[in-house]
PDB file of C-alpha atoms in Angstrom:
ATOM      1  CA  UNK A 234    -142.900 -66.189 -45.719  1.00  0.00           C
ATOM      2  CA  UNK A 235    -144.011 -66.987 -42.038  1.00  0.00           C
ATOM      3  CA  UNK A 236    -147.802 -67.962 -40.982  1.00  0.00           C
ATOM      4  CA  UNK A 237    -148.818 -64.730 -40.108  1.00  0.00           C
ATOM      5  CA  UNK A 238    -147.279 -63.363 -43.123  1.00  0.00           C
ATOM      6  CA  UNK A 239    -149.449 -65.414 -45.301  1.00  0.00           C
ATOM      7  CA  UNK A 240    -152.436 -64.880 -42.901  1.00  0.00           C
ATOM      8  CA  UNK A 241    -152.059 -61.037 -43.136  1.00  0.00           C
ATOM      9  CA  UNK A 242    -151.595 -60.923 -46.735  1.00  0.00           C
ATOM     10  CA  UNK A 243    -154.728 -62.777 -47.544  1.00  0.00           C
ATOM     11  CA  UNK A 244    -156.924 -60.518 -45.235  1.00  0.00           C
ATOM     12  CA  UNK A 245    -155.402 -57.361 -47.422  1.00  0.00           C
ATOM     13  CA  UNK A 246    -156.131 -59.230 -50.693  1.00  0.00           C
ATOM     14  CA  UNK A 247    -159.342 -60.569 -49.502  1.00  0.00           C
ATOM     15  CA  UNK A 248    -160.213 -56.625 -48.507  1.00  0.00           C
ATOM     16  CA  UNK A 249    -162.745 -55.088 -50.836  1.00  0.00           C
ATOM     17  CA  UNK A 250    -161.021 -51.857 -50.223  1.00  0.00           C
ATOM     18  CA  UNK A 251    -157.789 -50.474 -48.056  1.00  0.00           C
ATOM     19  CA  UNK A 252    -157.983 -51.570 -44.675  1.00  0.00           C
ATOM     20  CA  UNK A 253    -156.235 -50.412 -41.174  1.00  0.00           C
ATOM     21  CA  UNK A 254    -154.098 -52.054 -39.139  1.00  0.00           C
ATOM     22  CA  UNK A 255    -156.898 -52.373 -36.248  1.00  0.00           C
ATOM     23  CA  UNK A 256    -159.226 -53.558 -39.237  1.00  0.00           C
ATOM     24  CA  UNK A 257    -156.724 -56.124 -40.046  1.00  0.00           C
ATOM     25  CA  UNK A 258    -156.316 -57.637 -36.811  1.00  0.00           C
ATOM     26  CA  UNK A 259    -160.113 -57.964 -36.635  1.00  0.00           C
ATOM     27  CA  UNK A 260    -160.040 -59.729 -39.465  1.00  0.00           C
ATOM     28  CA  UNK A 261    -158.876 -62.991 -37.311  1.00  0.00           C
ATOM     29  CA  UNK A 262    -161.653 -65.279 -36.037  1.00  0.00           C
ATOM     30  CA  UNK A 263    -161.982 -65.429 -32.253  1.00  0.00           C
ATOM     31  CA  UNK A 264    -158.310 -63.859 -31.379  1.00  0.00           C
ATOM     32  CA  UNK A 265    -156.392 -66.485 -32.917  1.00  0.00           C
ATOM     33  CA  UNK A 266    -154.181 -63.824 -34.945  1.00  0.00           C
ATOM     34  CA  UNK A 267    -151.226 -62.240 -33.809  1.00  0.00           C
ATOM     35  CA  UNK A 268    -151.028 -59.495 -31.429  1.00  0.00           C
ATOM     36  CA  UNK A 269    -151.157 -55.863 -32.453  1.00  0.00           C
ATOM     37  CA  UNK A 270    -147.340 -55.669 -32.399  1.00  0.00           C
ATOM     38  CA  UNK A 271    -147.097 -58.175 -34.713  1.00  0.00           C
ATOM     39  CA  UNK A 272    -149.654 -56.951 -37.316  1.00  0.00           C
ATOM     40  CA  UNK A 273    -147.738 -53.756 -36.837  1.00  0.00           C
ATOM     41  CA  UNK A 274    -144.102 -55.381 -37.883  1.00  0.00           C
ATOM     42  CA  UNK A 275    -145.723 -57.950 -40.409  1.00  0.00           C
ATOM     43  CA  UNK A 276    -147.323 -55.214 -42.581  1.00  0.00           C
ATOM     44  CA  UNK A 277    -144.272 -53.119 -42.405  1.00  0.00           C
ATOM     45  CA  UNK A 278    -142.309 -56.259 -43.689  1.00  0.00           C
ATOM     46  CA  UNK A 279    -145.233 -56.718 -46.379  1.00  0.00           C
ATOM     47  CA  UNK A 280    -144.887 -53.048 -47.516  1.00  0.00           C
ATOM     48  CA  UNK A 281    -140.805 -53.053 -47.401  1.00  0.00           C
ATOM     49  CA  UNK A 282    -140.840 -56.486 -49.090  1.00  0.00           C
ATOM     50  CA  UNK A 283    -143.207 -55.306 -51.975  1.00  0.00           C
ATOM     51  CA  UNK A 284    -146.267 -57.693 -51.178  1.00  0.00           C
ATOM     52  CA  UNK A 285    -148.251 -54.489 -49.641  1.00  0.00           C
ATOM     53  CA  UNK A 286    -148.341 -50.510 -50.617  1.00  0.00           C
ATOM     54  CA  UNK A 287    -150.083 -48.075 -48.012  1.00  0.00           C
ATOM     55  CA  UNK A 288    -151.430 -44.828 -47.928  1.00  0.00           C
ATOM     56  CA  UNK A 289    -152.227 -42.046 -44.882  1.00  0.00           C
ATOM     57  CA  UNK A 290    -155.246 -40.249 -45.415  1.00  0.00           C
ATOM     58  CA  UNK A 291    -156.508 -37.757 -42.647  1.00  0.00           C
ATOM     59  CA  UNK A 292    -160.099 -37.686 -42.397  1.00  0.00           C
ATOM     60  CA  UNK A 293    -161.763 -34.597 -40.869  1.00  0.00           C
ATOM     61  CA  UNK A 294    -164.208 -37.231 -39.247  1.00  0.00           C
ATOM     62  CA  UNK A 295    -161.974 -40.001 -38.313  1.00  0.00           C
ATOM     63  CA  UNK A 296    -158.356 -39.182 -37.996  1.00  0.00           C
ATOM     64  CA  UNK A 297    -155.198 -39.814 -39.643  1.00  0.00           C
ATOM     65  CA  UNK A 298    -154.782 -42.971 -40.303  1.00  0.00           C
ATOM     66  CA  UNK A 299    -152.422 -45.514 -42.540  1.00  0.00           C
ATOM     67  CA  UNK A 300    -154.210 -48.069 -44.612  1.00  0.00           C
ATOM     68  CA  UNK A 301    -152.617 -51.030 -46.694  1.00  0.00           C
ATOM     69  CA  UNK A 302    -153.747 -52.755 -50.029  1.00  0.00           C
ATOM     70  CA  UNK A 303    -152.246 -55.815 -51.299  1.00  0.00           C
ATOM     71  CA  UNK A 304    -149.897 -55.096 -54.512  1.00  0.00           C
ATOM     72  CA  UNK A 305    -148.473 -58.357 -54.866  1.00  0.00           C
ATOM     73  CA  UNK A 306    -149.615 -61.959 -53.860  1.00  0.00           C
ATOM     74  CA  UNK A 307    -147.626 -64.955 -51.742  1.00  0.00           C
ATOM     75  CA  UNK A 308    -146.156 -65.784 -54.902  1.00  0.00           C
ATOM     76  CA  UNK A 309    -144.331 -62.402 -56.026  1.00  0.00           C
ATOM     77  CA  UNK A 310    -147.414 -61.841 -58.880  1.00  0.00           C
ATOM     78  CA  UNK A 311    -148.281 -58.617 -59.455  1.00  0.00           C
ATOM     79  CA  UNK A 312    -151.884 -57.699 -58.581  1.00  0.00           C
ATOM     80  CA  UNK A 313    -153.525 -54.826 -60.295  1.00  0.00           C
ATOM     81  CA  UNK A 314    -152.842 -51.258 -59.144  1.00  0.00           C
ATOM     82  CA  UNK A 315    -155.716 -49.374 -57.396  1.00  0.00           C
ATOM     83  CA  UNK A 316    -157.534 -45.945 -57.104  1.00  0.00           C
ATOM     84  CA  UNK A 317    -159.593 -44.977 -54.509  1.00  0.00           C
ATOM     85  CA  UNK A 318    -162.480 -42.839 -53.075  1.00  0.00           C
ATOM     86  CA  UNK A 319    -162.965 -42.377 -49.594  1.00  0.00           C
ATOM     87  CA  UNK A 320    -166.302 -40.508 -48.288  1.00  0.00           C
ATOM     88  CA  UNK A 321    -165.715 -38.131 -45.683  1.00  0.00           C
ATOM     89  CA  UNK A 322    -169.234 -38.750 -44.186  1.00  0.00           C
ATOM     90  CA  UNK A 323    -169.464 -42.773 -44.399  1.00  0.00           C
ATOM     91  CA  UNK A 324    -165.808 -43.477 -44.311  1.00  0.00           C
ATOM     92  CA  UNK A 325    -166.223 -46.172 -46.869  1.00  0.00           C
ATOM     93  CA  UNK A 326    -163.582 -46.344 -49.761  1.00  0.00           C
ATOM     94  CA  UNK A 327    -165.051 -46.665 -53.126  1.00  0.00           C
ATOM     95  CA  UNK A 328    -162.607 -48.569 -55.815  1.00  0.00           C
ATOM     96  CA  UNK A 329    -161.927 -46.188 -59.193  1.00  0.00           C
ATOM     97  CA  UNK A 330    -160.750 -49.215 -60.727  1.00  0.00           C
ATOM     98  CA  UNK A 331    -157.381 -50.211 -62.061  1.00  0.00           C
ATOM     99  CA  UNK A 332    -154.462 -46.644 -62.791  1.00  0.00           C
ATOM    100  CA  UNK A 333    -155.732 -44.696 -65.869  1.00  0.00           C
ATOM    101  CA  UNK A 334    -152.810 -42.743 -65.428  1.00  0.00           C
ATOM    102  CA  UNK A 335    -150.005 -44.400 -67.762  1.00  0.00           C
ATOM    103  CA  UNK A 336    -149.751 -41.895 -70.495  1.00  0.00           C
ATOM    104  CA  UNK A 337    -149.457 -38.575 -67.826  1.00  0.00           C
ATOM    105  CA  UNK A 338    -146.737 -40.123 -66.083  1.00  0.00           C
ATOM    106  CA  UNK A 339    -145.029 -41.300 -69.298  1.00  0.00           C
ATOM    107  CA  UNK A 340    -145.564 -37.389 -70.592  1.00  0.00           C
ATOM    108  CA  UNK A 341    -143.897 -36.234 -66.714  1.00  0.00           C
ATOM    109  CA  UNK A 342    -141.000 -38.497 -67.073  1.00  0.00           C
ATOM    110  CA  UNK A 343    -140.260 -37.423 -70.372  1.00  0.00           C
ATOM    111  CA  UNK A 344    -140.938 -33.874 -70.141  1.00  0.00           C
ATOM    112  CA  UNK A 345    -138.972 -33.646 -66.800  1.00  0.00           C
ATOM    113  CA  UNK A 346    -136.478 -36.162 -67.262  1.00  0.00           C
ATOM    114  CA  UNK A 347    -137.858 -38.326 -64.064  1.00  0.00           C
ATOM    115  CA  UNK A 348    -138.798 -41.965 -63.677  1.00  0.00           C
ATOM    116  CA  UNK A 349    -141.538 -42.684 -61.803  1.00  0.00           C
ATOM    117  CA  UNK A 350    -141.357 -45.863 -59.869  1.00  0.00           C
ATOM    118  CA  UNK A 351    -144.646 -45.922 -58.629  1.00  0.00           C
ATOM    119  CA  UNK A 352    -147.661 -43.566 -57.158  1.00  0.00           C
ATOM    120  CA  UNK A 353    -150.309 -43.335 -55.187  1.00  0.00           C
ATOM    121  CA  UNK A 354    -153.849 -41.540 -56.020  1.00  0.00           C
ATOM    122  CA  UNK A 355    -157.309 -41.317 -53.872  1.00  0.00           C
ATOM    123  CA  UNK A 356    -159.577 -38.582 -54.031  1.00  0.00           C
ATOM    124  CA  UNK A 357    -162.349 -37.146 -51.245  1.00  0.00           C
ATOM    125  CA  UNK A 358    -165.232 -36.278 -50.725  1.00  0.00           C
ATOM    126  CA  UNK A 359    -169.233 -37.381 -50.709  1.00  0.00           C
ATOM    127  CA  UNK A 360    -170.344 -40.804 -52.030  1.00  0.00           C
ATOM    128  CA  UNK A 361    -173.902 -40.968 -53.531  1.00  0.00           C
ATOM    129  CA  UNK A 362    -175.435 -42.664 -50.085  1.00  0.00           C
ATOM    130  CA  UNK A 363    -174.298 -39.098 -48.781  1.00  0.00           C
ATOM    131  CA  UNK A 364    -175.462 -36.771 -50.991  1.00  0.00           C
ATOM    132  CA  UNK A 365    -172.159 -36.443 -53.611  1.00  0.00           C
ATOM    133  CA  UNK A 366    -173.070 -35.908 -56.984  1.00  0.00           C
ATOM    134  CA  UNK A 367    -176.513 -35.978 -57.802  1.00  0.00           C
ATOM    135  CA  UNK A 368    -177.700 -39.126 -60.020  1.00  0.00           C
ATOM    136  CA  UNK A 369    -177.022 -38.134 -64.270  1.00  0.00           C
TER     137      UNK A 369
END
């Protein structure tokens, strides 16, 4: 795994949520990181080479955009698998915590003869700073 490699993972596993492409190469001190081309390739490698996992989400408020998570770290080790919530009005993703979702995907691949190598869940809507669900 090259420099940059190892430089790009660590900003996704050092991300308290999903990040961009643009928020990754921000995430270099004082332009010292690789150019935008190279963030580009290096997270596609990440993703292809199962280190990273993405997601597009279009928000009405900011776009479409891809965002990347770490799945796995420099040394093949499985990190934990992620849910997330993403605010429409703040833009800032909220972490459901590790997949709850074993025993429904167990129950499609059995009842529909699949397998199900892997998945992807976030949900929208308004956070609490924004006026989501009032307090219980």
């Amino acid at each position: 795994m090259t420099r940059s490699r190892k430089e790009i993972l660590a900003i996704l596993r050092e991300a308290e949520s999903p990040v961009s492409a643009i928020q990754v190469a921000k995430g270099f001190p004082d332009e010292a990181g690789p150019d935008q081309a190279t963030v580009y390739r290096t997270l596609h490698w990440l993703e292809e080479n199962g280190f990273a996992d993405s997601f597009v989400l279009h928000c009405s408020n900011h776009g479409t955009e891809r965002y990347y998570s770490a799945i796995r770290d420099p040394g093949g080790n499985q990190l934990p698998h992620r849910h997330w919530f993403h605010c429409v009005a703040c833009h800032r993703f909220t972490d459901l915590g590790t997949c709850g979702l074993r025993g429904l995907l167990e129950g499609y691949e059995r009842d529909l003869g699949l397998r199900i190598e892997g998945h992807t869940l976030y949900c929208t809507g308004l956070c609490a700073d924004c006026g989501g669900a009032p307090d219980r």
